[in-house]
XYZ file of C-alpha atoms in Angstrom:
333
model
C 41.881 162.894 89.427
C 38.455 162.658 91.092
C 35.258 163.349 89.145
C 31.912 163.877 90.855
C 28.757 163.433 88.806
C 25.973 165.487 90.360
C 23.487 168.310 89.891
C 24.410 171.955 89.548
C 24.781 173.553 93.002
C 24.671 170.229 94.875
C 25.868 171.275 98.323
C 27.637 167.981 99.033
C 29.688 168.033 95.839
C 30.554 171.719 96.327
C 31.486 171.306 99.995
C 33.826 168.376 99.335
C 35.388 170.152 96.329
C 35.932 173.274 98.463
C 37.668 171.148 101.071
C 39.886 169.680 98.353
C 40.799 173.143 97.132
C 41.452 174.322 100.685
C 44.100 171.623 100.896
C 45.563 172.628 97.541
C 44.158 169.592 95.694
C 42.996 170.841 92.268
C 42.183 167.581 90.501
C 38.652 167.378 91.934
C 36.004 168.135 89.305
C 32.229 168.245 89.110
C 30.338 167.112 86.021
C 26.847 168.610 86.157
C 24.536 165.891 84.827
C 21.656 168.373 84.407
C 23.735 170.787 82.295
C 24.897 168.492 79.479
C 22.459 169.869 76.891
C 23.266 173.123 75.104
C 27.035 172.724 74.847
C 29.651 170.129 73.953
C 29.733 168.219 77.233
C 31.072 164.763 76.373
C 32.769 162.745 73.657
C 33.565 159.034 73.198
C 35.029 157.008 70.331
C 34.356 153.268 70.409
C 37.726 152.494 68.747
C 39.803 154.796 70.902
C 40.897 157.069 68.072
C 40.351 160.065 70.329
C 40.270 160.456 74.121
C 37.011 160.207 76.063
C 36.284 163.685 77.403
C 33.871 165.303 79.840
C 33.252 169.001 80.446
C 33.332 170.112 84.080
C 31.227 172.694 85.910
C 33.931 175.308 85.410
C 34.122 174.655 81.655
C 37.281 172.581 81.635
C 37.505 169.591 79.303
C 39.057 166.610 81.095
C 40.123 163.203 79.805
C 38.400 160.242 81.411
C 41.616 158.214 80.971
C 43.281 160.462 83.567
C 40.509 159.891 86.145
C 41.102 157.583 89.108
C 37.725 157.789 90.833
C 34.120 158.681 89.962
C 31.822 159.713 92.786
C 28.377 158.786 91.380
C 26.525 161.332 93.495
C 23.298 162.617 91.863
C 22.504 161.511 88.303
C 18.753 161.475 87.691
C 17.683 164.941 86.631
C 16.151 166.701 83.648
C 18.344 168.951 81.559
C 18.081 172.615 82.498
C 18.071 173.518 78.804
C 14.819 171.603 78.249
C 12.726 173.398 80.852
C 11.206 175.864 78.360
C 10.729 173.267 75.632
C 6.987 172.742 75.211
C 7.399 169.702 73.003
C 7.237 166.710 75.370
C 8.781 164.332 72.803
C 11.838 166.556 72.240
C 12.189 167.194 75.970
C 12.124 163.490 76.801
C 14.499 162.658 73.958
C 17.091 165.170 75.139
C 16.783 164.158 78.781
C 16.965 160.425 78.080
C 19.835 160.653 75.600
C 21.930 162.929 77.807
C 21.497 160.619 80.779
C 22.045 157.503 78.699
C 25.147 158.820 76.986
C 26.766 159.933 80.255
C 26.049 156.633 82.016
C 26.999 154.511 79.032
C 30.273 156.295 78.383
C 31.372 156.094 82.004
C 30.372 152.444 82.420
C 32.189 151.565 79.189
C 35.343 153.672 79.283
C 36.031 154.213 82.987
C 38.056 151.504 84.774
C 38.923 153.186 88.058
C 37.145 153.151 91.400
C 33.435 153.927 91.715
C 31.670 155.387 94.731
C 29.588 153.414 94.031
C 29.133 151.610 90.690
C 25.902 152.623 88.873
C 24.604 149.055 88.687
C 25.168 148.493 92.407
C 23.706 151.900 93.232
C 20.537 151.225 91.249
C 20.082 147.769 92.720
C 20.775 148.933 96.272
C 18.176 151.707 95.899
C 15.504 148.997 95.797
C 14.179 149.062 99.375
C 12.833 145.512 99.172
C 16.092 144.083 97.879
C 18.226 145.885 100.456
C 15.906 144.659 103.213
C 16.469 141.070 102.121
C 20.250 141.612 102.119
C 20.072 143.227 105.580
C 18.107 140.301 106.975
C 20.562 137.825 105.466
C 23.390 139.848 107.094
C 21.904 139.395 110.577
C 19.784 142.518 111.059
C 16.261 142.325 112.351
C 13.959 143.924 109.771
C 10.305 144.946 110.260
C 7.582 142.648 108.999
C 6.670 144.168 105.652
C 3.816 143.871 103.172
C 3.733 145.351 99.668
C 0.276 145.193 98.147
C -2.598 146.963 96.416
C -5.251 145.116 98.420
C -7.080 146.930 101.216
C -8.203 143.583 102.621
C -4.627 142.312 102.847
C -3.603 145.505 104.648
C -6.459 145.101 107.109
C -5.445 141.503 107.819
C -1.808 142.600 108.215
C -2.852 145.264 110.706
C -4.664 142.642 112.746
C -1.550 140.465 112.816
C 1.122 143.031 113.767
C -0.943 145.433 115.893
C 0.212 148.760 114.452
C 1.165 149.630 110.869
C 3.017 152.407 109.093
C 2.902 153.178 105.364
C 5.479 154.686 103.035
C 6.205 154.790 99.270
C 7.979 151.924 97.533
C 10.137 154.365 95.504
C 8.669 157.840 95.840
C 9.156 160.754 93.486
C 10.811 164.139 93.276
C 9.058 167.082 94.862
C 7.711 167.454 98.426
C 8.935 164.836 100.889
C 6.483 162.010 101.513
C 6.838 161.307 105.205
C 6.149 157.923 106.804
C 2.684 157.811 108.374
C 0.581 155.619 110.614
C -2.265 153.679 109.045
C -4.940 153.313 111.684
C -8.054 152.160 109.790
C -7.726 150.841 106.215
C -11.523 150.641 105.910
C -11.765 154.448 106.188
C -9.744 154.863 102.955
C -11.262 154.272 99.526
C -10.277 150.996 97.904
C -9.190 152.932 94.801
C -6.432 154.608 96.822
C -4.911 151.229 97.626
C -5.287 149.984 94.075
C -3.697 153.089 92.488
C -0.206 151.744 93.189
C 1.577 149.413 95.625
C 2.845 150.848 98.901
C 5.059 149.562 101.714
C 3.157 148.577 104.864
C 5.326 147.722 107.867
C 4.940 146.792 111.485
C 5.624 149.738 113.778
C 8.844 149.380 115.757
C 8.456 150.677 119.301
C 10.933 153.215 120.660
C 11.979 156.846 120.286
C 15.642 156.407 119.323
C 16.673 156.643 115.684
C 20.139 156.237 114.208
C 21.518 157.806 111.032
C 24.746 155.945 110.305
C 27.078 157.215 107.575
C 29.545 154.646 106.334
C 32.493 155.862 104.238
C 34.480 152.834 103.222
C 35.971 151.502 106.452
C 34.792 154.351 108.702
C 31.427 154.985 110.353
C 29.966 158.174 111.773
C 26.586 157.823 113.454
C 24.037 160.121 115.073
C 21.390 159.244 117.658
C 18.149 161.197 117.174
C 15.556 161.115 119.955
C 11.953 161.723 118.945
C 8.603 160.024 119.209
C 7.780 161.093 115.632
C 7.868 158.466 112.898
C 10.053 160.547 110.581
C 12.755 162.683 112.207
C 13.498 164.603 108.982
C 10.629 167.015 109.648
C 12.252 168.467 112.802
C 16.006 168.679 113.406
C 15.583 170.615 116.669
C 15.242 167.290 118.464
C 18.107 165.995 120.673
C 20.922 164.723 118.425
C 24.183 163.255 119.636
C 27.077 161.087 118.512
C 26.249 157.374 118.642
C 29.236 155.038 119.172
C 28.637 152.168 116.753
C 28.730 148.798 118.574
C 31.087 146.232 117.056
C 28.272 143.793 116.275
C 26.281 146.473 114.447
C 29.382 147.592 112.544
C 30.009 144.062 111.340
C 26.416 143.772 110.101
C 26.626 147.113 108.311
C 29.838 146.012 106.549
C 28.120 142.770 105.506
C 25.117 144.620 104.107
C 27.171 147.099 102.073
C 29.395 144.328 100.814
C 26.308 142.343 99.789
C 24.952 145.387 97.971
C 28.267 146.194 96.286
C 28.461 149.648 97.885
C 31.489 151.525 99.231
C 29.393 154.061 101.137
C 25.872 154.506 102.399
C 23.598 156.527 104.702
C 21.768 153.994 106.821
C 18.634 154.432 108.940
C 18.201 152.221 111.987
C 15.557 152.213 114.747
C 16.491 151.130 118.271
C 13.886 149.191 120.247
C 13.361 150.047 123.945
C 15.762 147.181 124.745
C 18.396 148.661 122.431
C 18.098 146.167 119.563
C 18.960 147.809 116.206
C 16.294 147.275 113.567
C 17.201 147.874 109.928
C 15.062 150.416 108.062
C 16.928 151.309 104.880
C 20.130 152.565 103.219
C 20.486 155.407 100.758
C 23.536 154.710 98.553
C 24.135 158.462 98.194
C 22.315 159.859 101.221
C 22.694 163.303 102.749
C 25.253 163.590 105.530
C 26.418 167.206 105.726
C 23.407 168.298 107.801
C 24.959 166.367 110.699
C 28.267 168.233 110.546
C 27.204 171.287 112.637
C 24.871 169.219 114.815
C 27.545 166.700 115.823
C 30.531 169.039 115.366
C 32.215 166.428 113.204
C 34.005 167.593 109.984
C 32.224 165.162 107.721
C 33.231 166.927 104.506
C 36.875 166.516 105.519
C 36.388 162.881 106.433
C 34.557 162.185 103.198
C 37.348 163.758 101.143
C 39.871 161.619 103.040
C 37.786 158.596 102.051
C 37.684 159.611 98.378
C 41.428 160.258 98.249
C 42.190 156.907 99.877
C 39.917 155.140 97.395
C 41.404 157.007 94.436
C 44.925 155.943 95.412
C 43.927 152.275 95.182
C 42.706 152.554 91.575
C 45.245 154.038 89.114
C 43.674 155.455 85.927
C 43.592 153.501 82.676
C 43.702 150.137 84.445
C 41.156 147.295 84.201
C 38.725 146.819 87.080
C 40.148 144.955 90.037
C 38.911 143.749 93.382
C 38.055 146.478 95.842
C 40.045 146.744 98.997
C 38.480 147.229 102.406
C 35.473 145.222 103.539
C 35.732 142.863 100.575
C 39.221 141.697 101.516
C 38.247 140.759 105.038
C 39.096 143.933 106.980
C 36.168 145.161 108.972
C 35.234 148.768 109.585
C 36.110 150.292 112.946
C 33.225 151.829 114.853
C 33.511 155.582 115.425
């Protein structure tokens, strides 16, 4: 049995479940983390006197003991049932306790395979930490400054020549696109001091790579644009990018160092073709590339989940992951 934890109507979870059903595989379930409140959605007994249960998106109650794999897809969301609650204390209590109970129960009672484990996912979401792991794994990374000092940013600009700025973490809502920072002195000091931001050297070139790694398989797209952030315009030239062996080895090393079994990785190619690490999203979007590259990514991702589920029988203690951790490296696709 495979259980996906995500939001209601998450297109990735639905697309992969539909592919499973198309093949006749019925033990693929979605637990909607933003719909726990308002019904009996979960149950756990510390002494094992009753089974640990979760309620799926279609109302079925399933036993966690029968689950082989949890796809930890999208988990940070407010409960839909709290939207009309005007009491901020009650709203926060419900949201925090629903999220905490779901995470705590799964981390305590589930002993199968994670894609990927919550602790690894949270740690790998730290852009500064993942950058350090990428550099240790052999990738070139941009010179980076995190600060609240306008003077430090001005000095950094003088050292590297051209600087971009982006959020350290960001927030839900409108996308905050990466931008150039031309003249720090033209921006009020209070704007810098409000919160830290990421300031990086600009990497020359107009070739960007989105590399999706599913276990031992990689599917990459080359996006050509002179814009800093290609997400704003997907009408740009996009093609399949054959992953070089050396880059594949570095990607495997990074994900292994982060404890991840999958990731959506952003790389910038310099004019000479050198890959420069930008970041990895442990649960990044990949389906938008399916029609653009004409690659059945939902099918390939389900294949990955089924392979991973077969290596972790339910109701067994955690054991070493297979794949990159046991010395086999991922083939480039």
